[in-house]
PDB file of C-alpha atoms in Angstrom:
ATOM      1  CA  UNK A   1     -27.649 -64.223 -13.279  1.00 42.00           C
ATOM      2  CA  UNK A   2     -26.438 -64.820 -16.825  1.00 42.00           C
ATOM      3  CA  UNK A   3     -28.794 -64.681 -19.764  1.00 50.00           C
ATOM      4  CA  UNK A   4     -28.851 -68.075 -21.535  1.00 45.00           C
ATOM      5  CA  UNK A   5     -29.782 -66.419 -24.823  1.00 47.00           C
ATOM      6  CA  UNK A   6     -26.807 -64.037 -24.749  1.00 46.00           C
ATOM      7  CA  UNK A   7     -24.419 -66.599 -26.222  1.00 47.00           C
ATOM      8  CA  UNK A   8     -26.517 -67.406 -29.316  1.00 51.00           C
ATOM      9  CA  UNK A   9     -27.253 -63.701 -29.816  1.00 51.00           C
ATOM     10  CA  UNK A  10     -23.540 -62.797 -29.748  1.00 49.00           C
ATOM     11  CA  UNK A  11     -22.776 -65.681 -32.105  1.00 52.00           C
ATOM     12  CA  UNK A  12     -25.500 -64.567 -34.507  1.00 59.00           C
ATOM     13  CA  UNK A  13     -23.953 -61.091 -34.568  1.00 64.00           C
ATOM     14  CA  UNK A  14     -20.798 -62.671 -35.966  1.00 64.00           C
ATOM     15  CA  UNK A  15     -22.774 -63.793 -39.025  1.00 67.00           C
ATOM     16  CA  UNK A  16     -24.361 -60.378 -39.415  1.00 70.00           C
ATOM     17  CA  UNK A  17     -21.152 -58.353 -39.315  1.00 73.00           C
ATOM     18  CA  UNK A  18     -18.819 -60.957 -40.834  1.00 79.00           C
ATOM     19  CA  UNK A  19     -20.612 -62.385 -43.885  1.00 83.00           C
ATOM     20  CA  UNK A  20     -18.795 -65.062 -45.927  1.00 85.00           C
ATOM     21  CA  UNK A  21     -17.484 -62.487 -48.384  1.00 84.00           C
ATOM     22  CA  UNK A  22     -15.805 -60.519 -45.606  1.00 88.00           C
ATOM     23  CA  UNK A  23     -14.284 -63.691 -44.150  1.00 92.00           C
ATOM     24  CA  UNK A  24     -12.702 -64.707 -47.453  1.00 92.00           C
ATOM     25  CA  UNK A  25     -11.624 -61.114 -48.052  1.00 92.00           C
ATOM     26  CA  UNK A  26      -9.718 -61.155 -44.759  1.00 95.00           C
ATOM     27  CA  UNK A  27      -7.910 -64.367 -45.721  1.00 96.00           C
ATOM     28  CA  UNK A  28      -7.139 -63.104 -49.226  1.00 94.00           C
ATOM     29  CA  UNK A  29      -5.789 -59.843 -47.838  1.00 96.00           C
ATOM     30  CA  UNK A  30      -3.543 -61.507 -45.256  1.00 96.00           C
ATOM     31  CA  UNK A  31      -2.088 -64.341 -47.351  1.00 96.00           C
ATOM     32  CA  UNK A  32       0.290 -62.319 -49.601  1.00 96.00           C
ATOM     33  CA  UNK A  33       2.180 -61.038 -46.556  1.00 96.00           C
ATOM     34  CA  UNK A  34       3.550 -64.555 -46.030  1.00 95.00           C
ATOM     35  CA  UNK A  35       5.516 -64.268 -49.273  1.00 93.00           C
ATOM     36  CA  UNK A  36       6.029 -60.534 -49.860  1.00 90.00           C
ATOM     37  CA  UNK A  37       6.601 -57.401 -47.838  1.00 85.00           C
ATOM     38  CA  UNK A  38       5.232 -53.890 -47.822  1.00 86.00           C
ATOM     39  CA  UNK A  39       3.604 -52.365 -50.864  1.00 92.00           C
ATOM     40  CA  UNK A  40       3.809 -55.500 -53.010  1.00 94.00           C
ATOM     41  CA  UNK A  41       1.891 -57.614 -50.500  1.00 95.00           C
ATOM     42  CA  UNK A  42      -0.567 -54.788 -49.914  1.00 95.00           C
ATOM     43  CA  UNK A  43      -1.378 -54.492 -53.626  1.00 95.00           C
ATOM     44  CA  UNK A  44      -1.869 -58.252 -53.943  1.00 94.00           C
ATOM     45  CA  UNK A  45      -3.972 -58.420 -50.780  1.00 94.00           C
ATOM     46  CA  UNK A  46      -6.253 -55.476 -51.491  1.00 94.00           C
ATOM     47  CA  UNK A  47      -6.590 -56.330 -55.171  1.00 92.00           C
ATOM     48  CA  UNK A  48      -7.517 -59.966 -54.661  1.00 91.00           C
ATOM     49  CA  UNK A  49      -9.861 -59.245 -51.747  1.00 90.00           C
ATOM     50  CA  UNK A  50     -11.771 -56.620 -53.722  1.00 87.00           C
ATOM     51  CA  UNK A  51     -11.837 -58.567 -56.985  1.00 84.00           C
ATOM     52  CA  UNK A  52     -12.768 -61.986 -55.569  1.00 84.00           C
ATOM     53  CA  UNK A  53     -14.696 -61.369 -52.366  1.00 77.00           C
ATOM     54  CA  UNK A  54     -16.182 -57.879 -52.493  1.00 74.00           C
ATOM     55  CA  UNK A  55     -16.783 -56.800 -56.095  1.00 66.00           C
ATOM     56  CA  UNK A  56     -19.133 -59.675 -57.122  1.00 65.00           C
ATOM     57  CA  UNK A  57     -21.277 -59.131 -54.026  1.00 63.00           C
ATOM     58  CA  UNK A  58     -21.414 -55.360 -54.586  1.00 63.00           C
ATOM     59  CA  UNK A  59     -22.253 -55.760 -58.284  1.00 59.00           C
ATOM     60  CA  UNK A  60     -25.097 -58.220 -57.733  1.00 58.00           C
ATOM     61  CA  UNK A  61     -26.471 -56.104 -54.877  1.00 62.00           C
ATOM     62  CA  UNK A  62     -26.516 -52.964 -57.032  1.00 61.00           C
ATOM     63  CA  UNK A  63     -28.142 -54.796 -59.948  1.00 56.00           C
ATOM     64  CA  UNK A  64     -30.798 -56.174 -57.620  1.00 58.00           C
ATOM     65  CA  UNK A  65     -31.599 -52.718 -56.195  1.00 64.00           C
ATOM     66  CA  UNK A  66     -31.922 -51.337 -59.714  1.00 58.00           C
ATOM     67  CA  UNK A  67     -34.326 -54.125 -60.583  1.00 59.00           C
ATOM     68  CA  UNK A  68     -32.067 -55.611 -63.255  1.00 50.00           C
ATOM     69  CA  UNK A  69     -32.355 -59.017 -61.625  1.00 51.00           C
ATOM     70  CA  UNK A  70     -35.951 -59.812 -62.417  1.00 50.00           C
ATOM     71  CA  UNK A  71     -36.352 -62.589 -59.878  1.00 51.00           C
ATOM     72  CA  UNK A  72     -34.619 -60.667 -57.114  1.00 46.00           C
ATOM     73  CA  UNK A  73     -31.440 -61.399 -55.210  1.00 43.00           C
ATOM     74  CA  UNK A  74     -33.220 -63.171 -52.360  1.00 46.00           C
ATOM     75  CA  UNK A  75     -34.807 -65.697 -54.722  1.00 45.00           C
ATOM     76  CA  UNK A  76     -31.691 -66.176 -56.801  1.00 41.00           C
ATOM     77  CA  UNK A  77     -29.605 -66.849 -53.714  1.00 45.00           C
ATOM     78  CA  UNK A  78     -25.820 -67.023 -53.657  1.00 49.00           C
ATOM     79  CA  UNK A  79     -24.979 -68.536 -57.097  1.00 55.00           C
ATOM     80  CA  UNK A  80     -24.664 -65.215 -59.007  1.00 57.00           C
ATOM     81  CA  UNK A  81     -22.264 -63.864 -56.401  1.00 58.00           C
ATOM     82  CA  UNK A  82     -20.332 -67.107 -56.074  1.00 64.00           C
ATOM     83  CA  UNK A  83     -20.002 -67.618 -59.822  1.00 62.00           C
ATOM     84  CA  UNK A  84     -18.688 -64.081 -60.201  1.00 63.00           C
ATOM     85  CA  UNK A  85     -16.256 -64.643 -57.354  1.00 70.00           C
ATOM     86  CA  UNK A  86     -14.872 -67.814 -58.850  1.00 69.00           C
ATOM     87  CA  UNK A  87     -14.505 -66.257 -62.276  1.00 71.00           C
ATOM     88  CA  UNK A  88     -12.410 -63.576 -60.593  1.00 76.00           C
ATOM     89  CA  UNK A  89     -10.555 -66.244 -58.605  1.00 80.00           C
ATOM     90  CA  UNK A  90      -9.390 -67.988 -61.761  1.00 78.00           C
ATOM     91  CA  UNK A  91      -8.194 -64.642 -63.118  1.00 81.00           C
ATOM     92  CA  UNK A  92      -6.174 -64.043 -59.965  1.00 84.00           C
ATOM     93  CA  UNK A  93      -4.659 -67.529 -60.167  1.00 85.00           C
ATOM     94  CA  UNK A  94      -3.566 -66.888 -63.733  1.00 85.00           C
ATOM     95  CA  UNK A  95      -1.967 -63.602 -62.748  1.00 86.00           C
ATOM     96  CA  UNK A  96      -0.200 -65.248 -59.802  1.00 88.00           C
ATOM     97  CA  UNK A  97       1.193 -67.885 -62.155  1.00 85.00           C
ATOM     98  CA  UNK A  98       2.261 -65.432 -64.871  1.00 89.00           C
ATOM     99  CA  UNK A  99       3.979 -63.056 -62.455  1.00 88.00           C
ATOM    100  CA  UNK A 100       5.290 -65.622 -59.959  1.00 88.00           C
ATOM    101  CA  UNK A 101       3.130 -63.918 -57.359  1.00 90.00           C
ATOM    102  CA  UNK A 102       2.461 -64.907 -53.732  1.00 94.00           C
ATOM    103  CA  UNK A 103       1.799 -68.629 -53.584  1.00 93.00           C
ATOM    104  CA  UNK A 104       0.145 -68.368 -50.177  1.00 94.00           C
ATOM    105  CA  UNK A 105      -2.556 -66.320 -51.885  1.00 94.00           C
ATOM    106  CA  UNK A 106      -3.012 -69.091 -54.439  1.00 94.00           C
ATOM    107  CA  UNK A 107      -3.390 -71.556 -51.539  1.00 94.00           C
ATOM    108  CA  UNK A 108      -6.295 -69.526 -50.139  1.00 95.00           C
ATOM    109  CA  UNK A 109      -7.936 -69.213 -53.565  1.00 93.00           C
ATOM    110  CA  UNK A 110      -7.632 -72.936 -54.278  1.00 93.00           C
ATOM    111  CA  UNK A 111      -9.004 -73.706 -50.815  1.00 93.00           C
ATOM    112  CA  UNK A 112     -12.025 -71.521 -51.497  1.00 90.00           C
ATOM    113  CA  UNK A 113     -12.595 -73.136 -54.899  1.00 89.00           C
ATOM    114  CA  UNK A 114     -12.269 -76.646 -53.430  1.00 91.00           C
ATOM    115  CA  UNK A 115     -14.742 -75.797 -50.668  1.00 91.00           C
ATOM    116  CA  UNK A 116     -17.332 -74.537 -53.107  1.00 87.00           C
ATOM    117  CA  UNK A 117     -16.809 -77.413 -55.551  1.00 85.00           C
ATOM    118  CA  UNK A 118     -17.405 -79.995 -52.828  1.00 89.00           C
ATOM    119  CA  UNK A 119     -20.336 -77.990 -51.478  1.00 87.00           C
ATOM    120  CA  UNK A 120     -21.938 -78.009 -54.917  1.00 82.00           C
ATOM    121  CA  UNK A 121     -21.374 -81.765 -55.250  1.00 85.00           C
ATOM    122  CA  UNK A 122     -22.771 -82.619 -51.807  1.00 84.00           C
ATOM    123  CA  UNK A 123     -25.705 -80.240 -52.250  1.00 76.00           C
ATOM    124  CA  UNK A 124     -27.104 -82.492 -54.960  1.00 77.00           C
ATOM    125  CA  UNK A 125     -28.120 -84.791 -52.116  1.00 78.00           C
ATOM    126  CA  UNK A 126     -28.508 -82.285 -49.276  1.00 78.00           C
ATOM    127  CA  UNK A 127     -28.392 -78.513 -49.633  1.00 83.00           C
ATOM    128  CA  UNK A 128     -25.569 -77.063 -47.550  1.00 86.00           C
ATOM    129  CA  UNK A 129     -25.278 -73.476 -46.398  1.00 87.00           C
ATOM    130  CA  UNK A 130     -22.287 -71.726 -47.968  1.00 85.00           C
ATOM    131  CA  UNK A 131     -21.969 -69.595 -44.847  1.00 88.00           C
ATOM    132  CA  UNK A 132     -21.486 -72.693 -42.665  1.00 92.00           C
ATOM    133  CA  UNK A 133     -18.877 -74.054 -45.085  1.00 93.00           C
ATOM    134  CA  UNK A 134     -17.071 -70.719 -45.130  1.00 93.00           C
ATOM    135  CA  UNK A 135     -16.880 -70.309 -41.364  1.00 95.00           C
ATOM    136  CA  UNK A 136     -15.646 -73.886 -40.939  1.00 96.00           C
ATOM    137  CA  UNK A 137     -12.934 -73.381 -43.569  1.00 97.00           C
ATOM    138  CA  UNK A 138     -11.993 -70.080 -41.986  1.00 97.00           C
ATOM    139  CA  UNK A 139     -11.583 -71.815 -38.621  1.00 97.00           C
ATOM    140  CA  UNK A 140      -8.537 -73.447 -40.219  1.00 97.00           C
ATOM    141  CA  UNK A 141      -7.347 -70.804 -42.681  1.00 98.00           C
ATOM    142  CA  UNK A 142      -7.468 -67.644 -40.570  1.00 97.00           C
ATOM    143  CA  UNK A 143      -5.796 -69.043 -37.417  1.00 98.00           C
ATOM    144  CA  UNK A 144      -2.939 -70.506 -39.484  1.00 97.00           C
ATOM    145  CA  UNK A 145      -2.402 -67.233 -41.337  1.00 97.00           C
ATOM    146  CA  UNK A 146      -2.427 -65.207 -38.134  1.00 97.00           C
ATOM    147  CA  UNK A 147      -0.071 -67.565 -36.332  1.00 97.00           C
ATOM    148  CA  UNK A 148       2.428 -67.450 -39.210  1.00 96.00           C
ATOM    149  CA  UNK A 149       2.176 -63.693 -39.637  1.00 96.00           C
ATOM    150  CA  UNK A 150       2.591 -62.962 -35.920  1.00 95.00           C
ATOM    151  CA  UNK A 151       4.942 -65.588 -34.434  1.00 90.00           C
ATOM    152  CA  UNK A 152       4.931 -66.144 -30.708  1.00 94.00           C
ATOM    153  CA  UNK A 153       2.355 -65.402 -28.047  1.00 96.00           C
ATOM    154  CA  UNK A 154       0.627 -62.641 -30.019  1.00 95.00           C
ATOM    155  CA  UNK A 155       0.088 -64.935 -32.979  1.00 96.00           C
ATOM    156  CA  UNK A 156      -1.184 -67.748 -30.773  1.00 97.00           C
ATOM    157  CA  UNK A 157      -3.702 -65.440 -29.087  1.00 97.00           C
ATOM    158  CA  UNK A 158      -4.914 -64.012 -32.409  1.00 97.00           C
ATOM    159  CA  UNK A 159      -5.172 -67.480 -33.909  1.00 97.00           C
ATOM    160  CA  UNK A 160      -7.192 -68.775 -30.943  1.00 97.00           C
ATOM    161  CA  UNK A 161      -9.512 -65.756 -31.098  1.00 96.00           C
ATOM    162  CA  UNK A 162     -10.097 -66.208 -34.842  1.00 96.00           C
ATOM    163  CA  UNK A 163     -10.822 -69.911 -34.369  1.00 96.00           C
ATOM    164  CA  UNK A 164     -13.334 -69.171 -31.586  1.00 93.00           C
ATOM    165  CA  UNK A 165     -15.136 -66.553 -33.687  1.00 91.00           C
ATOM    166  CA  UNK A 166     -15.409 -68.911 -36.661  1.00 93.00           C
ATOM    167  CA  UNK A 167     -16.625 -71.837 -34.562  1.00 91.00           C
ATOM    168  CA  UNK A 168     -19.175 -69.549 -32.882  1.00 87.00           C
ATOM    169  CA  UNK A 169     -20.432 -68.516 -36.310  1.00 88.00           C
ATOM    170  CA  UNK A 170     -20.870 -72.154 -37.366  1.00 88.00           C
ATOM    171  CA  UNK A 171     -22.844 -73.167 -34.302  1.00 84.00           C
ATOM    172  CA  UNK A 172     -25.049 -70.071 -34.479  1.00 77.00           C
ATOM    173  CA  UNK A 173     -26.688 -71.227 -37.708  1.00 64.00           C
ATOM    174  CA  UNK A 174     -30.436 -71.452 -38.084  1.00 58.00           C
ATOM    175  CA  UNK A 175     -30.527 -75.154 -37.412  1.00 56.00           C
ATOM    176  CA  UNK A 176     -27.930 -77.292 -35.664  1.00 58.00           C
ATOM    177  CA  UNK A 177     -28.540 -80.395 -37.693  1.00 74.00           C
ATOM    178  CA  UNK A 178     -26.730 -83.026 -39.689  1.00 78.00           C
ATOM    179  CA  UNK A 179     -26.534 -80.497 -42.534  1.00 84.00           C
ATOM    180  CA  UNK A 180     -24.581 -78.113 -40.327  1.00 87.00           C
ATOM    181  CA  UNK A 181     -22.182 -80.893 -39.423  1.00 90.00           C
ATOM    182  CA  UNK A 182     -21.803 -81.857 -43.075  1.00 90.00           C
ATOM    183  CA  UNK A 183     -21.155 -78.249 -44.038  1.00 92.00           C
ATOM    184  CA  UNK A 184     -18.539 -77.938 -41.305  1.00 93.00           C
ATOM    185  CA  UNK A 185     -16.832 -81.114 -42.486  1.00 94.00           C
ATOM    186  CA  UNK A 186     -16.762 -79.866 -46.084  1.00 94.00           C
ATOM    187  CA  UNK A 187     -15.303 -76.535 -44.984  1.00 95.00           C
ATOM    188  CA  UNK A 188     -12.591 -78.048 -42.829  1.00 96.00           C
ATOM    189  CA  UNK A 189     -11.615 -80.874 -45.174  1.00 95.00           C
ATOM    190  CA  UNK A 190     -11.908 -79.116 -48.532  1.00 95.00           C
ATOM    191  CA  UNK A 191     -11.300 -75.453 -47.750  1.00 95.00           C
ATOM    192  CA  UNK A 192      -8.940 -75.900 -44.830  1.00 97.00           C
ATOM    193  CA  UNK A 193      -7.321 -79.118 -46.037  1.00 96.00           C
ATOM    194  CA  UNK A 194      -6.488 -77.917 -49.549  1.00 95.00           C
ATOM    195  CA  UNK A 195      -5.211 -74.635 -48.128  1.00 96.00           C
ATOM    196  CA  UNK A 196      -2.877 -76.388 -45.674  1.00 97.00           C
ATOM    197  CA  UNK A 197      -1.653 -78.823 -48.324  1.00 95.00           C
ATOM    198  CA  UNK A 198      -0.770 -76.069 -50.776  1.00 94.00           C
ATOM    199  CA  UNK A 199       0.586 -73.780 -48.081  1.00 94.00           C
ATOM    200  CA  UNK A 200       3.367 -76.290 -47.343  1.00 91.00           C
ATOM    201  CA  UNK A 201       4.678 -75.666 -50.876  1.00 86.00           C
ATOM    202  CA  UNK A 202       4.337 -71.882 -50.729  1.00 81.00           C
ATOM    203  CA  UNK A 203       6.517 -70.916 -47.752  1.00 71.00           C
TER     204      UNK A 203
END
């Protein structure tokens, strides 16, 4: 007999081991390989993933453990991390423009910025979870990247798996409510939509 709680538990594990920062880091790492090869793409991918997705989170976490954040990271919430990430994102976009770098990377960055901007606007009326927005955007971004990077059956399988993981993460949220649906819509339309729109000009 199957355990009815096994599905939600497995889905919740996705959120635990793939936080929003790691999801965006994966997309940022993969995108440059659509425009460049080898070491060049690797430098762009690793550099942007660390600078935009991982460094702000690590910095705020360390400051919180040292007690430099008086109110504590849990009470401050995501804004310090997100603001740091988007400051780094604008830096990366400038570098991409100055050096004629990988435009697919810029598409991911703009998608992330658009998703957060719309999240911030909608949250004035109803607070949306950034994690829900991220997983919904990733359900578009990651499958497309994987399918383009690995053409054929392998790419299709990887894309389908990534989409399933992201959808599972969305539906495993604390409350399946109208807010979850709104967050998913923002992620797909803003994050995924802007990414797809810009990607058509980058390949």
